[in-house]
Short mmCIF file of C-alpha atoms in Angstrom, two decimals:
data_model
loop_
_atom_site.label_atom_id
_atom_site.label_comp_id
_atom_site.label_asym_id
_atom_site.label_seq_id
_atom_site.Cartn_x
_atom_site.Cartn_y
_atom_site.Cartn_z
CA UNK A 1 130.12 101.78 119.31
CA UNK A 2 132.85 99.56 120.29
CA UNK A 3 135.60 101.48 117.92
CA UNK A 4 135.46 105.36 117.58
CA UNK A 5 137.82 106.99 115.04
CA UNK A 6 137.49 110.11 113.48
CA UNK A 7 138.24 110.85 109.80
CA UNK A 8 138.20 113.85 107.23
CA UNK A 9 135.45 113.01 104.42
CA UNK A 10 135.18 115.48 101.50
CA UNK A 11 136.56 118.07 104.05
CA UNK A 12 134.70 117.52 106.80
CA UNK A 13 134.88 115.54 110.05
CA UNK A 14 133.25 112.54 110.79
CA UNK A 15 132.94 110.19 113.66
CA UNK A 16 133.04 106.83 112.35
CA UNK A 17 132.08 103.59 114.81
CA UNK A 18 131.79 99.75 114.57
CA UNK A 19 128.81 98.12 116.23
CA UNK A 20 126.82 101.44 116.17
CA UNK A 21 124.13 101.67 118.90
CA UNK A 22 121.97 104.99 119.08
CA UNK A 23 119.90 105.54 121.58
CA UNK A 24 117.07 108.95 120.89
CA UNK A 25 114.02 108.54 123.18
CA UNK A 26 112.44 105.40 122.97
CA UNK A 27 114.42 104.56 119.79
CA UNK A 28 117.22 102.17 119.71
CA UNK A 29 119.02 101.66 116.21
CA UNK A 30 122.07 99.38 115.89
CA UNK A 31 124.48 98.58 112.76
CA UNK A 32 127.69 96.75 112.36
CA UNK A 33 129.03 100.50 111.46
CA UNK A 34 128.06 104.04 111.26
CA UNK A 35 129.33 107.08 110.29
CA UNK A 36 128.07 110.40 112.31
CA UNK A 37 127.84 113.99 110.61
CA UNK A 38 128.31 116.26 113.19
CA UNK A 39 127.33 119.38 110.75
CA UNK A 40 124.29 117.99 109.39
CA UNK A 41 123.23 115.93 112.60
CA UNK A 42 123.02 112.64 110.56
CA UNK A 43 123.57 108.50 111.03
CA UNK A 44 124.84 106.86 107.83
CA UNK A 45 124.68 103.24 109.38
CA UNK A 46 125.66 99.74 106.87
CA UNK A 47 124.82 96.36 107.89
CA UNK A 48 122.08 94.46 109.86
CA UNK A 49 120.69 97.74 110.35
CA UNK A 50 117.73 97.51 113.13
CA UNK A 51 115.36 100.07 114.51
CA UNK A 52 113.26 99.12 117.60
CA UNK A 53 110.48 101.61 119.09
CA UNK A 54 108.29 99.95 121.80
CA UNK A 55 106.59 96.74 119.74
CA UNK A 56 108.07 97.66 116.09
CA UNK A 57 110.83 96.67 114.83
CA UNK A 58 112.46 97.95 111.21
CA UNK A 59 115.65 96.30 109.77
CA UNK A 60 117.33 96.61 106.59
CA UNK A 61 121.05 96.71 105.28
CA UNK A 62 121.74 100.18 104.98
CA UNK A 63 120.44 103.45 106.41
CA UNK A 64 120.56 107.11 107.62
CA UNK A 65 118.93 108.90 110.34
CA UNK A 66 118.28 112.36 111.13
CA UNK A 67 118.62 112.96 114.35
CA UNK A 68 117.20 117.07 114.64
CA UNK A 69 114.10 115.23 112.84
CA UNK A 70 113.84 111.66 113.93
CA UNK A 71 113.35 110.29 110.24
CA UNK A 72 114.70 107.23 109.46
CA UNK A 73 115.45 106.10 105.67
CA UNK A 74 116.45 102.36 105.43
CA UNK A 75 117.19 100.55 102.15
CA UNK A 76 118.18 96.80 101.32
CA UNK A 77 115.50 93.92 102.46
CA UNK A 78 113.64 96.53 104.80
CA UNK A 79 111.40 94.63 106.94
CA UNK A 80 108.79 95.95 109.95
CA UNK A 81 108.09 93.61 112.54
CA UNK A 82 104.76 94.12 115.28
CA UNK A 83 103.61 90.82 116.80
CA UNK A 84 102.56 88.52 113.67
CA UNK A 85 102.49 91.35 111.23
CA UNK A 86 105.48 91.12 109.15
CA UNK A 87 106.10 94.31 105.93
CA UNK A 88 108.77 93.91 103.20
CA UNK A 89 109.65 96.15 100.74
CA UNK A 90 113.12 97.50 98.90
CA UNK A 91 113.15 100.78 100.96
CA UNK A 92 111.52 102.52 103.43
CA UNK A 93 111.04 105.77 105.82
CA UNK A 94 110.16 105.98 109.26
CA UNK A 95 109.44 109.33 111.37
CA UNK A 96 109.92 108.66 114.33
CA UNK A 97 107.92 111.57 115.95
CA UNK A 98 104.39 110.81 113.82
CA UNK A 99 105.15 106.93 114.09
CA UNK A 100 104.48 106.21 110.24
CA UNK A 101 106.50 104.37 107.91
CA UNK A 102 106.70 104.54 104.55
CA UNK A 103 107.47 101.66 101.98
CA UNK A 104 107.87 101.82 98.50
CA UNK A 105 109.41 99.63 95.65
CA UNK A 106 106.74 96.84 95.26
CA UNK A 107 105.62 95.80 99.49
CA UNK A 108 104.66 92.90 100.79
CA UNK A 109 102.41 92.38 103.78
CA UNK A 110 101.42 89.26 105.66
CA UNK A 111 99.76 88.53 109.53
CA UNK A 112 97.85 85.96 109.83
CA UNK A 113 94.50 86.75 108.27
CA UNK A 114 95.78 87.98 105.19
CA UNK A 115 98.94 88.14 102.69
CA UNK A 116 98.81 91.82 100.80
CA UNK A 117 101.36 92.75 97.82
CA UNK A 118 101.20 96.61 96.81
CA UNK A 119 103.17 99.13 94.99
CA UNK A 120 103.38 101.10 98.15
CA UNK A 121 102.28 101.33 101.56
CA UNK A 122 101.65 103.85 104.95
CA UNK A 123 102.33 102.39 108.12
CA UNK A 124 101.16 104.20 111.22
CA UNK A 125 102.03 102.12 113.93
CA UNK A 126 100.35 103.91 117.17
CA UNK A 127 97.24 102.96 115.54
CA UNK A 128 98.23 99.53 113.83
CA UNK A 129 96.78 100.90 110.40
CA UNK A 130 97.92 100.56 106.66
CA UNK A 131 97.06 101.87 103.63
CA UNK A 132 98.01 99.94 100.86
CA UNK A 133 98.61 101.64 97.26
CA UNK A 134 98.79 100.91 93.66
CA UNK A 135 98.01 97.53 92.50
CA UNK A 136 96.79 95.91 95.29
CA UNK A 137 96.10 92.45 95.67
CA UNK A 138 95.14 90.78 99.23
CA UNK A 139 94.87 87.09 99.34
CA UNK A 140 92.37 85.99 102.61
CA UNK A 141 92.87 82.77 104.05
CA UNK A 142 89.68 80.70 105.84
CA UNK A 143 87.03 79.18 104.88
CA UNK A 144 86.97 80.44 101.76
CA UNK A 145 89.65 81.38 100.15
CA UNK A 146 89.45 84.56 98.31
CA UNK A 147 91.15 87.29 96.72
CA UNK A 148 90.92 91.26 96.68
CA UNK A 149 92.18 93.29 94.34
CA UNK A 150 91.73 97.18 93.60
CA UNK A 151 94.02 100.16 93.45
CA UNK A 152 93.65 101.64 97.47
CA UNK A 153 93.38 99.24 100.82
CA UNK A 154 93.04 100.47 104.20
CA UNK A 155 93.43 97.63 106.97
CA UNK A 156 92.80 98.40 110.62
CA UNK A 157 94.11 95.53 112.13
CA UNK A 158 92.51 96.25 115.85
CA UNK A 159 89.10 96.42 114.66
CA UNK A 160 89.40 94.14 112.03
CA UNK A 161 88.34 96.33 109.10
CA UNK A 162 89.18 96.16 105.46
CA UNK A 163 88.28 98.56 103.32
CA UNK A 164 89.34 98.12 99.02
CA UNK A 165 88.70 101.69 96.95
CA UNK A 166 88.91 101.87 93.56
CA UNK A 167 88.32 99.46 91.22
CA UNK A 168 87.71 96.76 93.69
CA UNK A 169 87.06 93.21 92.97
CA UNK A 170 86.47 89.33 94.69
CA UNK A 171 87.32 86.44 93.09
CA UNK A 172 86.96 82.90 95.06
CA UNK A 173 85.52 79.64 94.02
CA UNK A 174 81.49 78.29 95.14
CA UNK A 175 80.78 74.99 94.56
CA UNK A 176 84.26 74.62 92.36
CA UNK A 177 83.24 77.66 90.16
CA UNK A 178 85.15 81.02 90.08
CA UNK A 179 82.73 83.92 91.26
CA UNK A 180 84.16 87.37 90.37
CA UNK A 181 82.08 90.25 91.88
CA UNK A 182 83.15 93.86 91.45
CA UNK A 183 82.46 97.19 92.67
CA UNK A 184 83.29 100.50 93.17
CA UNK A 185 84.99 99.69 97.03
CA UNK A 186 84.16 96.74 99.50
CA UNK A 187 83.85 96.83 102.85
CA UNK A 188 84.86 93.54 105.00
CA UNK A 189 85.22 92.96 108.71
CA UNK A 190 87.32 89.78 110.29
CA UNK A 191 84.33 87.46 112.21
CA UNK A 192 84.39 88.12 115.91
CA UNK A 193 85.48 91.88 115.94
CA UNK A 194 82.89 94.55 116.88
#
C-alpha cells in the first residue's frame, strides 16, 4: 500500500495500509485500505474492494481474505464480472484454490441470452457454470420471449445448456395468448451450440 502503519487492536498488532494491493498467485485484490492480521493470516480490506483472477473479476465494498486458505468473503454491492456475464448479489465467497464463488442474499444474473434472479447461486468459474437456487426465475430474450421458473437452474454457458429442476415451468405468449407448460425439469439448449 502506499501508507504502512502499525497499530495495537484489541491487543494485538496489526499492519494497517491505504491503497491495499495483494498479490497471492494469480490473484490480485486492491482496496482503498486494509488491515493485515499477522496471527490469523487475514485481509480486512474497505472500499472499492476488487478481486481479479485471470478473466473474473469480483468487487464489492468491504471484505476479508484468508490468505493460508485463499477464501475470499466480500460484502456490499458484490459483483462478478467474465466477458458479458455480469452476477450481483449482497454478499459473496470466493475460494480461490477450487475457483467457485458463492452468492447469497437474493442474486442477480444477466449475459446476453438470459437475465436470472435467485435466492442463491454457485459460481465455478474454470468451467463457466452456475447453479442457481431457490426461487428461480430466468427471463430468455429472442424470438420469443419467455420465462422459466422452478426452484434449481444449472446453466453451462460454453455449451449452451439450461437445465430447470424442480417445479419447473414456461410461460410465453403464441399468437398473443399466454401458454404455461409445466413439468417436473426442462431441458433447453441455446440454437447453434452442439
Amino acid at each position: 500500500g502506499n501508507r504502512l502503519r502499525q497499530e495495537i487492536i484489541d491487543g494485538v498488532p496489526v499492519l494497517v495500509l491505504d491503497q491495499v494491493r495483494v498479490e497471492h498467485g494469480p490473484t490480485t485484490i486492491t482496496a482503498n485500505t486494509g488491515r493485515y492480521y499477522r496471527d490469523r493470516g487475514q485481509v480486512e480490506v474497505e472500499g472499492n474492494v476488487r478481486i481479479v483472477e485471470r478473466e473474473t473479476t469480483i468487487t464489492g465494498q468491504h471484505g476479508t481474505y484468508d490468505v493460508a486458505t485463499g477464501i475470499a468473503t466480500l460484502t456490499g454491492n458484490v459483483e462478478i464480472r467474465r466477458g458479458d456475464l455480469r452476477i450481483r448479489g449482497p454478499r459473496a465467497t470466493y475460494d480461490r484454490a477450487a475457483g467457485i464463488a458463492r452468492l447469497g442474499g437474493g442474486v442477480q444474473v444477466k449475459d446476453a441470452a438470459r437475465d436470472v434472479r435467485a435466492d442463491s447461486l454457485v459460481y465455478w468459474t474454470a468451467e463457466d457454470r452456475a447453479m442457481a437456487l431457490g426461487r428461480v426465475q430466468i427471463e430468455e430474450a429472442g424470438d420469443r420471449d419467455a420465462v422459466i421458473r422452478g426452484e434449481v437452474a444449472e446453466y453451462k454457458r460454453r455449451e449452451g445448456d439450461l437445465q430447470m429442476l424442480e417445479k419447473a415451468s414456461v410461460t410465453f405468449e403464441d399468437e398473443g395468448k399466454p401458454v404455461e407448460i409445466t413439468a417436473s425439469d426442462f431441458s433447453f439448449r441455446e440454437q447453434g451450440k452442439v
